[in-house]
Amino acid sequence: MKYIRIFLIAVLLTGACILANAQETTRQDTVHVDKDEVVHSPRKATLYSAVLPGLGQVYNKKYWKLPLIYGGFAGFAYAINWNNDKYVLYRQAYYDITDTDPKTNSFLDIKEVMYYNMNNASDVREFGDKLKQAKDGARRYRDMNIIFTAAFYALNIIDASVDAHFFNFDISDDLTMVWVPETMYCLDQKIVGVNCRITF
């Protein structure tokens, strides 16, 4: 009986050892394939930003730039609208003061008219010149804001493209520069110099 117990314990331990060795994490006939690194496309970021401003920045995961872009466009839109309203007001007032119809008097809505005597011909002429200058200035500022909006749109596209180009760029602190004295050979002569090695 004693020998049977020893025999059973030996068989169980041997079976447990065999089962323990049979557990494999990977099968022998499989190959482990690494995932390819996803390529970040500058072309796609540029196209996205051209179609919808700010979408290229979202593609580049630069979400903090989105409020700046839309805030800039909102500011330019407000400036264009404000200057256009002033231009339309001053243009109509200028047309009304220069025509001969006494019923057209939209120039009286402009608050600067109180400084002029509208019964005096020289004051009317001077006020007409001021209205022309104000009309031209408002048109110039409106057109400049349209040009600035187009430049801001182009800057948005350029920013998305540059960010996409530098998306995978390593900016870690593992940059070293080592200065090493070195003996160099030039035409059978020894020259002492300094070697600079930069590693990224």
Short mmCIF file of N, CA and C in Angstrom, two decimals, residues 34-193:
data_model
loop_
_atom_site.label_atom_id
_atom_site.label_comp_id
_atom_site.label_asym_id
_atom_site.label_seq_id
_atom_site.Cartn_x
_atom_site.Cartn_y
_atom_site.Cartn_z
N ASP A 34 4.10 42.95 -36.44
CA ASP A 34 3.96 44.28 -35.84
C ASP A 34 3.02 45.12 -36.69
N LYS A 35 2.27 45.97 -36.01
CA LYS A 35 1.39 46.88 -36.74
C LYS A 35 2.23 47.96 -37.40
N ASP A 36 1.88 48.27 -38.62
CA ASP A 36 2.58 49.33 -39.33
C ASP A 36 2.23 50.67 -38.69
N GLU A 37 3.23 51.55 -38.67
CA GLU A 37 3.00 52.88 -38.14
C GLU A 37 2.11 53.65 -39.11
N VAL A 38 1.09 54.27 -38.59
CA VAL A 38 0.17 55.02 -39.43
C VAL A 38 0.88 56.27 -39.93
N VAL A 39 0.88 56.45 -41.23
CA VAL A 39 1.53 57.60 -41.83
C VAL A 39 0.57 58.78 -41.77
N HIS A 40 1.07 59.88 -41.24
CA HIS A 40 0.27 61.10 -41.14
C HIS A 40 0.49 61.90 -42.42
N SER A 41 -0.56 62.10 -43.17
CA SER A 41 -0.46 62.68 -44.51
C SER A 41 -0.57 64.21 -44.48
N PRO A 42 0.49 64.92 -44.87
CA PRO A 42 0.38 66.38 -44.98
C PRO A 42 -0.59 66.81 -46.07
N ARG A 43 -0.68 66.01 -47.13
CA ARG A 43 -1.61 66.34 -48.22
C ARG A 43 -3.06 66.31 -47.72
N LYS A 44 -3.35 65.30 -46.91
CA LYS A 44 -4.71 65.18 -46.39
C LYS A 44 -5.02 66.34 -45.43
N ALA A 45 -4.06 66.71 -44.59
CA ALA A 45 -4.27 67.83 -43.67
C ALA A 45 -4.47 69.14 -44.44
N THR A 46 -3.71 69.33 -45.51
CA THR A 46 -3.85 70.53 -46.32
C THR A 46 -5.21 70.58 -47.00
N LEU A 47 -5.63 69.45 -47.54
CA LEU A 47 -6.93 69.39 -48.21
C LEU A 47 -8.07 69.62 -47.22
N TYR A 48 -7.98 68.99 -46.05
CA TYR A 48 -9.01 69.19 -45.04
C TYR A 48 -9.12 70.66 -44.64
N SER A 49 -7.97 71.29 -44.45
CA SER A 49 -7.97 72.68 -44.01
C SER A 49 -8.45 73.62 -45.12
N ALA A 50 -8.24 73.22 -46.38
CA ALA A 50 -8.72 74.05 -47.49
C ALA A 50 -10.23 73.92 -47.65
N VAL A 51 -10.76 72.72 -47.41
CA VAL A 51 -12.20 72.52 -47.55
C VAL A 51 -12.96 73.20 -46.42
N LEU A 52 -12.52 72.97 -45.19
CA LEU A 52 -13.16 73.58 -44.03
C LEU A 52 -12.06 74.08 -43.09
N PRO A 53 -11.91 75.39 -42.95
CA PRO A 53 -10.84 75.91 -42.09
C PRO A 53 -10.93 75.33 -40.68
N GLY A 54 -9.79 74.85 -40.20
CA GLY A 54 -9.72 74.25 -38.87
C GLY A 54 -9.78 72.74 -38.89
N LEU A 55 -10.29 72.15 -39.97
CA LEU A 55 -10.39 70.69 -40.04
C LEU A 55 -9.01 70.05 -40.15
N GLY A 56 -8.07 70.72 -40.80
CA GLY A 56 -6.70 70.21 -40.87
C GLY A 56 -6.05 70.21 -39.50
N GLN A 57 -6.34 71.21 -38.68
CA GLN A 57 -5.80 71.25 -37.32
C GLN A 57 -6.41 70.14 -36.47
N VAL A 58 -7.68 69.83 -36.68
CA VAL A 58 -8.31 68.72 -35.96
C VAL A 58 -7.66 67.41 -36.39
N TYR A 59 -7.38 67.25 -37.69
CA TYR A 59 -6.71 66.05 -38.20
C TYR A 59 -5.32 65.91 -37.58
N ASN A 60 -4.64 67.04 -37.35
CA ASN A 60 -3.31 67.02 -36.73
C ASN A 60 -3.37 66.94 -35.21
N LYS A 61 -4.57 66.86 -34.65
CA LYS A 61 -4.79 66.79 -33.20
C LYS A 61 -4.28 68.05 -32.48
N LYS A 62 -4.42 69.19 -33.12
CA LYS A 62 -4.10 70.49 -32.52
C LYS A 62 -5.42 71.22 -32.26
N TYR A 63 -6.19 70.66 -31.34
CA TYR A 63 -7.53 71.18 -31.08
C TYR A 63 -7.53 72.59 -30.52
N TRP A 64 -6.47 72.99 -29.85
CA TRP A 64 -6.43 74.30 -29.22
C TRP A 64 -6.38 75.42 -30.26
N LYS A 65 -6.04 75.11 -31.52
CA LYS A 65 -5.98 76.15 -32.55
C LYS A 65 -7.36 76.46 -33.14
N LEU A 66 -8.31 75.59 -32.92
CA LEU A 66 -9.64 75.76 -33.51
C LEU A 66 -10.32 77.06 -33.07
N PRO A 67 -10.35 77.41 -31.77
CA PRO A 67 -10.97 78.68 -31.38
C PRO A 67 -10.23 79.90 -31.96
N LEU A 68 -8.91 79.79 -32.11
CA LEU A 68 -8.16 80.90 -32.69
C LEU A 68 -8.55 81.12 -34.15
N ILE A 69 -8.70 80.03 -34.88
CA ILE A 69 -9.05 80.13 -36.30
C ILE A 69 -10.45 80.72 -36.46
N TYR A 70 -11.42 80.17 -35.75
CA TYR A 70 -12.78 80.66 -35.92
C TYR A 70 -12.97 82.04 -35.29
N GLY A 71 -12.21 82.34 -34.24
CA GLY A 71 -12.24 83.69 -33.69
C GLY A 71 -11.68 84.71 -34.68
N GLY A 72 -10.60 84.33 -35.37
CA GLY A 72 -10.03 85.21 -36.39
C GLY A 72 -10.99 85.45 -37.54
N PHE A 73 -11.62 84.38 -38.02
CA PHE A 73 -12.59 84.55 -39.10
C PHE A 73 -13.80 85.37 -38.65
N ALA A 74 -14.24 85.18 -37.42
CA ALA A 74 -15.37 85.97 -36.91
C ALA A 74 -14.99 87.44 -36.79
N GLY A 75 -13.78 87.72 -36.33
CA GLY A 75 -13.32 89.11 -36.23
C GLY A 75 -13.23 89.78 -37.59
N PHE A 76 -12.68 89.06 -38.57
CA PHE A 76 -12.59 89.64 -39.91
C PHE A 76 -13.97 89.83 -40.52
N ALA A 77 -14.89 88.89 -40.29
CA ALA A 77 -16.25 89.03 -40.83
C ALA A 77 -16.94 90.24 -40.21
N TYR A 78 -16.74 90.45 -38.90
CA TYR A 78 -17.33 91.62 -38.24
C TYR A 78 -16.76 92.91 -38.82
N ALA A 79 -15.44 92.95 -39.02
CA ALA A 79 -14.80 94.17 -39.54
C ALA A 79 -15.27 94.45 -40.97
N ILE A 80 -15.39 93.40 -41.79
CA ILE A 80 -15.87 93.59 -43.16
C ILE A 80 -17.30 94.12 -43.16
N ASN A 81 -18.14 93.54 -42.33
CA ASN A 81 -19.55 93.96 -42.27
C ASN A 81 -19.66 95.40 -41.76
N TRP A 82 -18.92 95.74 -40.72
CA TRP A 82 -18.99 97.08 -40.15
C TRP A 82 -18.52 98.13 -41.15
N ASN A 83 -17.39 97.86 -41.82
CA ASN A 83 -16.88 98.81 -42.81
C ASN A 83 -17.78 98.89 -44.03
N ASN A 84 -18.40 97.79 -44.41
CA ASN A 84 -19.33 97.83 -45.54
C ASN A 84 -20.57 98.65 -45.20
N ASP A 85 -21.08 98.51 -43.97
CA ASP A 85 -22.22 99.33 -43.56
C ASP A 85 -21.87 100.81 -43.59
N LYS A 86 -20.69 101.15 -43.09
CA LYS A 86 -20.24 102.55 -43.12
C LYS A 86 -20.08 103.04 -44.56
N TYR A 87 -19.54 102.18 -45.41
CA TYR A 87 -19.36 102.55 -46.82
C TYR A 87 -20.70 102.83 -47.49
N VAL A 88 -21.68 101.97 -47.27
CA VAL A 88 -23.01 102.17 -47.87
C VAL A 88 -23.64 103.45 -47.34
N LEU A 89 -23.52 103.71 -46.04
CA LEU A 89 -24.09 104.92 -45.45
C LEU A 89 -23.44 106.17 -46.03
N TYR A 90 -22.11 106.22 -46.06
CA TYR A 90 -21.42 107.40 -46.56
C TYR A 90 -21.60 107.57 -48.08
N ARG A 91 -21.68 106.47 -48.81
CA ARG A 91 -21.89 106.56 -50.26
C ARG A 91 -23.26 107.17 -50.56
N GLN A 92 -24.28 106.68 -49.88
CA GLN A 92 -25.63 107.22 -50.11
C GLN A 92 -25.71 108.69 -49.70
N ALA A 93 -25.07 109.02 -48.57
CA ALA A 93 -25.07 110.42 -48.11
C ALA A 93 -24.33 111.31 -49.11
N TYR A 94 -23.24 110.81 -49.67
CA TYR A 94 -22.49 111.59 -50.66
C TYR A 94 -23.30 111.79 -51.93
N TYR A 95 -23.98 110.73 -52.39
CA TYR A 95 -24.83 110.87 -53.58
C TYR A 95 -25.97 111.86 -53.32
N ASP A 96 -26.53 111.81 -52.12
CA ASP A 96 -27.65 112.70 -51.80
C ASP A 96 -27.22 114.16 -51.69
N ILE A 97 -26.04 114.41 -51.17
CA ILE A 97 -25.61 115.81 -51.00
C ILE A 97 -25.13 116.40 -52.32
N THR A 98 -24.70 115.54 -53.25
CA THR A 98 -24.20 116.08 -54.52
C THR A 98 -25.28 116.18 -55.60
N ASP A 99 -26.42 115.55 -55.39
CA ASP A 99 -27.47 115.69 -56.41
C ASP A 99 -28.27 116.97 -56.17
N THR A 100 -29.16 117.28 -57.09
CA THR A 100 -29.93 118.53 -57.00
C THR A 100 -31.33 118.33 -56.45
N ASP A 101 -31.66 117.10 -56.10
CA ASP A 101 -33.01 116.81 -55.58
C ASP A 101 -33.06 117.16 -54.09
N PRO A 102 -33.92 118.09 -53.68
CA PRO A 102 -33.97 118.46 -52.26
C PRO A 102 -34.63 117.41 -51.37
N LYS A 103 -35.31 116.43 -51.98
CA LYS A 103 -35.97 115.39 -51.18
C LYS A 103 -35.00 114.33 -50.68
N THR A 104 -33.86 114.21 -51.31
CA THR A 104 -32.86 113.22 -50.86
C THR A 104 -31.96 113.89 -49.83
N ASN A 105 -32.15 113.52 -48.60
CA ASN A 105 -31.39 114.15 -47.52
C ASN A 105 -30.91 113.13 -46.49
N SER A 106 -30.42 112.00 -46.94
CA SER A 106 -29.92 110.99 -46.00
C SER A 106 -28.66 111.46 -45.29
N PHE A 107 -28.01 112.49 -45.83
CA PHE A 107 -26.81 113.02 -45.18
C PHE A 107 -27.12 113.68 -43.85
N LEU A 108 -28.39 114.01 -43.61
CA LEU A 108 -28.76 114.61 -42.33
C LEU A 108 -28.73 113.60 -41.19
N ASP A 109 -28.69 112.28 -41.53
CA ASP A 109 -28.62 111.25 -40.49
C ASP A 109 -27.22 111.10 -39.91
N ILE A 110 -26.24 111.67 -40.56
CA ILE A 110 -24.86 111.56 -40.08
C ILE A 110 -24.65 112.64 -39.04
N LYS A 111 -24.08 112.26 -37.91
CA LYS A 111 -24.02 113.19 -36.78
C LYS A 111 -23.05 114.34 -37.01
N GLU A 112 -22.10 114.22 -37.92
CA GLU A 112 -21.17 115.32 -38.17
C GLU A 112 -21.82 116.49 -38.90
N VAL A 113 -23.04 116.30 -39.40
CA VAL A 113 -23.72 117.36 -40.14
C VAL A 113 -24.02 118.56 -39.25
N MET A 114 -24.11 118.37 -37.95
CA MET A 114 -24.46 119.48 -37.06
C MET A 114 -23.35 120.52 -36.98
N TYR A 115 -22.14 120.17 -37.45
CA TYR A 115 -21.05 121.15 -37.41
C TYR A 115 -21.04 122.04 -38.65
N TYR A 116 -21.94 121.79 -39.58
CA TYR A 116 -21.96 122.54 -40.84
C TYR A 116 -23.31 123.25 -41.01
N ASN A 117 -23.26 124.39 -41.67
CA ASN A 117 -24.46 125.13 -42.02
C ASN A 117 -24.87 124.69 -43.42
N MET A 118 -25.98 123.99 -43.53
CA MET A 118 -26.39 123.43 -44.82
C MET A 118 -26.98 124.48 -45.76
N ASN A 119 -27.12 125.71 -45.29
CA ASN A 119 -27.58 126.80 -46.15
C ASN A 119 -26.41 127.51 -46.81
N ASN A 120 -25.21 127.26 -46.34
CA ASN A 120 -24.00 127.88 -46.88
C ASN A 120 -23.39 126.93 -47.91
N ALA A 121 -23.15 127.41 -49.12
CA ALA A 121 -22.65 126.55 -50.21
C ALA A 121 -21.26 126.01 -49.92
N SER A 122 -20.40 126.81 -49.30
CA SER A 122 -19.04 126.32 -49.02
C SER A 122 -19.06 125.23 -47.95
N ASP A 123 -19.95 125.33 -46.97
CA ASP A 123 -20.08 124.27 -45.96
C ASP A 123 -20.63 123.00 -46.58
N VAL A 124 -21.57 123.13 -47.49
CA VAL A 124 -22.12 121.95 -48.17
C VAL A 124 -21.03 121.27 -48.99
N ARG A 125 -20.23 122.07 -49.70
CA ARG A 125 -19.14 121.51 -50.50
C ARG A 125 -18.10 120.84 -49.59
N GLU A 126 -17.75 121.48 -48.48
CA GLU A 126 -16.77 120.91 -47.55
C GLU A 126 -17.30 119.61 -46.92
N PHE A 127 -18.58 119.61 -46.55
CA PHE A 127 -19.17 118.39 -45.98
C PHE A 127 -19.24 117.28 -47.02
N GLY A 128 -19.49 117.64 -48.29
CA GLY A 128 -19.47 116.65 -49.37
C GLY A 128 -18.09 116.03 -49.53
N ASP A 129 -17.04 116.87 -49.42
CA ASP A 129 -15.67 116.34 -49.50
C ASP A 129 -15.38 115.40 -48.33
N LYS A 130 -15.85 115.76 -47.14
CA LYS A 130 -15.64 114.89 -45.97
C LYS A 130 -16.38 113.55 -46.16
N LEU A 131 -17.59 113.61 -46.72
CA LEU A 131 -18.33 112.37 -46.97
C LEU A 131 -17.61 111.49 -48.00
N LYS A 132 -17.03 112.13 -49.02
CA LYS A 132 -16.29 111.36 -50.03
C LYS A 132 -15.07 110.70 -49.40
N GLN A 133 -14.35 111.43 -48.54
CA GLN A 133 -13.18 110.85 -47.86
C GLN A 133 -13.61 109.69 -46.95
N ALA A 134 -14.71 109.88 -46.23
CA ALA A 134 -15.19 108.82 -45.33
C ALA A 134 -15.64 107.60 -46.13
N LYS A 135 -16.30 107.84 -47.27
CA LYS A 135 -16.74 106.74 -48.14
C LYS A 135 -15.54 105.96 -48.67
N ASP A 136 -14.54 106.68 -49.16
CA ASP A 136 -13.34 106.02 -49.70
C ASP A 136 -12.57 105.28 -48.61
N GLY A 137 -12.50 105.88 -47.42
CA GLY A 137 -11.81 105.21 -46.31
C GLY A 137 -12.50 103.94 -45.87
N ALA A 138 -13.83 103.98 -45.78
CA ALA A 138 -14.58 102.78 -45.39
C ALA A 138 -14.43 101.68 -46.44
N ARG A 139 -14.46 102.07 -47.73
CA ARG A 139 -14.27 101.07 -48.78
C ARG A 139 -12.87 100.48 -48.72
N ARG A 140 -11.85 101.31 -48.49
CA ARG A 140 -10.47 100.84 -48.41
C ARG A 140 -10.30 99.86 -47.24
N TYR A 141 -10.85 100.20 -46.07
CA TYR A 141 -10.73 99.30 -44.92
C TYR A 141 -11.51 98.00 -45.12
N ARG A 142 -12.66 98.10 -45.79
CA ARG A 142 -13.41 96.88 -46.10
C ARG A 142 -12.60 95.97 -47.03
N ASP A 143 -12.02 96.55 -48.07
CA ASP A 143 -11.24 95.76 -49.02
C ASP A 143 -9.98 95.18 -48.37
N MET A 144 -9.35 95.97 -47.49
CA MET A 144 -8.17 95.45 -46.78
C MET A 144 -8.54 94.28 -45.89
N ASN A 145 -9.67 94.35 -45.23
CA ASN A 145 -10.11 93.24 -44.38
C ASN A 145 -10.44 92.01 -45.20
N ILE A 146 -10.96 92.18 -46.41
CA ILE A 146 -11.19 91.03 -47.29
C ILE A 146 -9.86 90.38 -47.66
N ILE A 147 -8.86 91.20 -47.97
CA ILE A 147 -7.53 90.66 -48.31
C ILE A 147 -6.92 89.97 -47.09
N PHE A 148 -7.07 90.57 -45.91
CA PHE A 148 -6.54 89.94 -44.69
C PHE A 148 -7.25 88.62 -44.39
N THR A 149 -8.53 88.55 -44.69
CA THR A 149 -9.27 87.29 -44.49
C THR A 149 -8.74 86.21 -45.42
N ALA A 150 -8.46 86.56 -46.67
CA ALA A 150 -7.89 85.59 -47.61
C ALA A 150 -6.50 85.15 -47.15
N ALA A 151 -5.70 86.09 -46.64
CA ALA A 151 -4.37 85.74 -46.14
C ALA A 151 -4.48 84.85 -44.90
N PHE A 152 -5.45 85.12 -44.05
CA PHE A 152 -5.66 84.30 -42.85
C PHE A 152 -6.09 82.89 -43.23
N TYR A 153 -6.90 82.78 -44.27
CA TYR A 153 -7.31 81.47 -44.80
C TYR A 153 -6.10 80.70 -45.32
N ALA A 154 -5.23 81.40 -46.07
CA ALA A 154 -4.01 80.75 -46.58
C ALA A 154 -3.10 80.35 -45.42
N LEU A 155 -3.00 81.20 -44.40
CA LEU A 155 -2.18 80.87 -43.23
C LEU A 155 -2.72 79.64 -42.51
N ASN A 156 -4.02 79.50 -42.46
CA ASN A 156 -4.65 78.32 -41.87
C ASN A 156 -4.23 77.06 -42.62
N ILE A 157 -4.22 77.11 -43.94
CA ILE A 157 -3.82 75.96 -44.75
C ILE A 157 -2.34 75.65 -44.57
N ILE A 158 -1.51 76.68 -44.57
CA ILE A 158 -0.06 76.49 -44.39
C ILE A 158 0.23 75.91 -43.02
N ASP A 159 -0.45 76.40 -41.99
CA ASP A 159 -0.25 75.88 -40.64
C ASP A 159 -0.61 74.40 -40.55
N ALA A 160 -1.70 74.00 -41.16
CA ALA A 160 -2.09 72.59 -41.14
C ALA A 160 -1.07 71.73 -41.86
N SER A 161 -0.54 72.22 -42.97
CA SER A 161 0.45 71.46 -43.73
C SER A 161 1.76 71.32 -42.94
N VAL A 162 2.22 72.40 -42.35
CA VAL A 162 3.48 72.35 -41.58
C VAL A 162 3.33 71.46 -40.35
N ASP A 163 2.20 71.57 -39.66
CA ASP A 163 1.96 70.70 -38.50
C ASP A 163 1.93 69.23 -38.91
N ALA A 164 1.37 68.94 -40.06
CA ALA A 164 1.31 67.55 -40.52
C ALA A 164 2.70 67.04 -40.88
N HIS A 165 3.54 67.90 -41.45
CA HIS A 165 4.91 67.49 -41.77
C HIS A 165 5.70 67.17 -40.51
N PHE A 166 5.46 67.91 -39.44
CA PHE A 166 6.19 67.69 -38.19
C PHE A 166 5.43 66.83 -37.19
N PHE A 167 4.39 66.13 -37.62
CA PHE A 167 3.55 65.35 -36.72
C PHE A 167 4.35 64.24 -36.02
N ASN A 168 5.20 63.53 -36.75
CA ASN A 168 5.98 62.43 -36.18
C ASN A 168 7.38 62.85 -35.77
N PHE A 169 7.65 64.13 -35.75
CA PHE A 169 8.98 64.62 -35.40
C PHE A 169 9.21 64.45 -33.90
N ASP A 170 10.36 63.87 -33.55
CA ASP A 170 10.69 63.60 -32.16
C ASP A 170 11.25 64.86 -31.51
N ILE A 171 10.57 65.34 -30.49
CA ILE A 171 11.04 66.54 -29.79
C ILE A 171 11.44 66.21 -28.35
N SER A 172 11.91 64.99 -28.15
CA SER A 172 12.31 64.59 -26.80
C SER A 172 13.62 65.27 -26.42
N ASP A 173 13.98 65.14 -25.15
CA ASP A 173 15.19 65.78 -24.64
C ASP A 173 16.43 64.93 -24.88
N ASP A 174 16.34 63.90 -25.68
CA ASP A 174 17.47 63.00 -25.91
C ASP A 174 18.34 63.52 -27.06
N LEU A 175 18.80 64.74 -26.95
CA LEU A 175 19.70 65.33 -27.92
C LEU A 175 21.04 65.57 -27.23
N THR A 176 22.12 65.07 -27.81
CA THR A 176 23.44 65.25 -27.19
C THR A 176 24.43 65.74 -28.23
N MET A 177 25.39 66.51 -27.74
CA MET A 177 26.49 66.97 -28.57
C MET A 177 27.77 66.73 -27.77
N VAL A 178 28.69 65.99 -28.37
CA VAL A 178 29.92 65.60 -27.66
C VAL A 178 31.11 66.18 -28.41
N TRP A 179 31.96 66.90 -27.66
CA TRP A 179 33.21 67.41 -28.22
C TRP A 179 34.33 66.46 -27.79
N VAL A 180 35.04 65.91 -28.76
CA VAL A 180 36.09 64.93 -28.47
C VAL A 180 37.37 65.37 -29.18
N PRO A 181 38.50 65.50 -28.45
CA PRO A 181 39.76 65.77 -29.15
C PRO A 181 40.16 64.55 -29.97
N GLU A 182 40.68 64.81 -31.15
CA GLU A 182 40.96 63.70 -32.05
C GLU A 182 42.20 64.00 -32.87
N THR A 183 42.94 62.95 -33.19
CA THR A 183 44.09 63.06 -34.07
C THR A 183 43.67 62.63 -35.46
N MET A 184 43.88 63.53 -36.42
CA MET A 184 43.51 63.22 -37.80
C MET A 184 44.77 63.13 -38.63
N TYR A 185 44.69 62.38 -39.70
CA TYR A 185 45.83 62.20 -40.58
C TYR A 185 45.54 62.89 -41.91
N CYS A 186 46.48 63.72 -42.34
CA CYS A 186 46.35 64.43 -43.60
C CYS A 186 47.72 64.46 -44.27
N LEU A 187 47.87 63.78 -45.38
CA LEU A 187 49.12 63.73 -46.14
C LEU A 187 50.28 63.27 -45.25
N ASP A 188 50.08 62.17 -44.60
CA ASP A 188 51.10 61.55 -43.73
C ASP A 188 51.51 62.45 -42.58
N GLN A 189 50.68 63.35 -42.17
CA GLN A 189 50.96 64.19 -41.01
C GLN A 189 49.82 64.05 -40.02
N LYS A 190 50.20 64.11 -38.76
CA LYS A 190 49.19 64.08 -37.71
C LYS A 190 48.73 65.51 -37.42
N ILE A 191 47.43 65.67 -37.38
CA ILE A 191 46.85 66.98 -37.07
C ILE A 191 45.92 66.79 -35.88
N VAL A 192 46.08 67.64 -34.90
CA VAL A 192 45.22 67.57 -33.72
C VAL A 192 44.02 68.48 -33.97
N GLY A 193 42.85 67.94 -33.71
CA GLY A 193 41.64 68.73 -33.92
C GLY A 193 40.56 68.33 -32.93
#
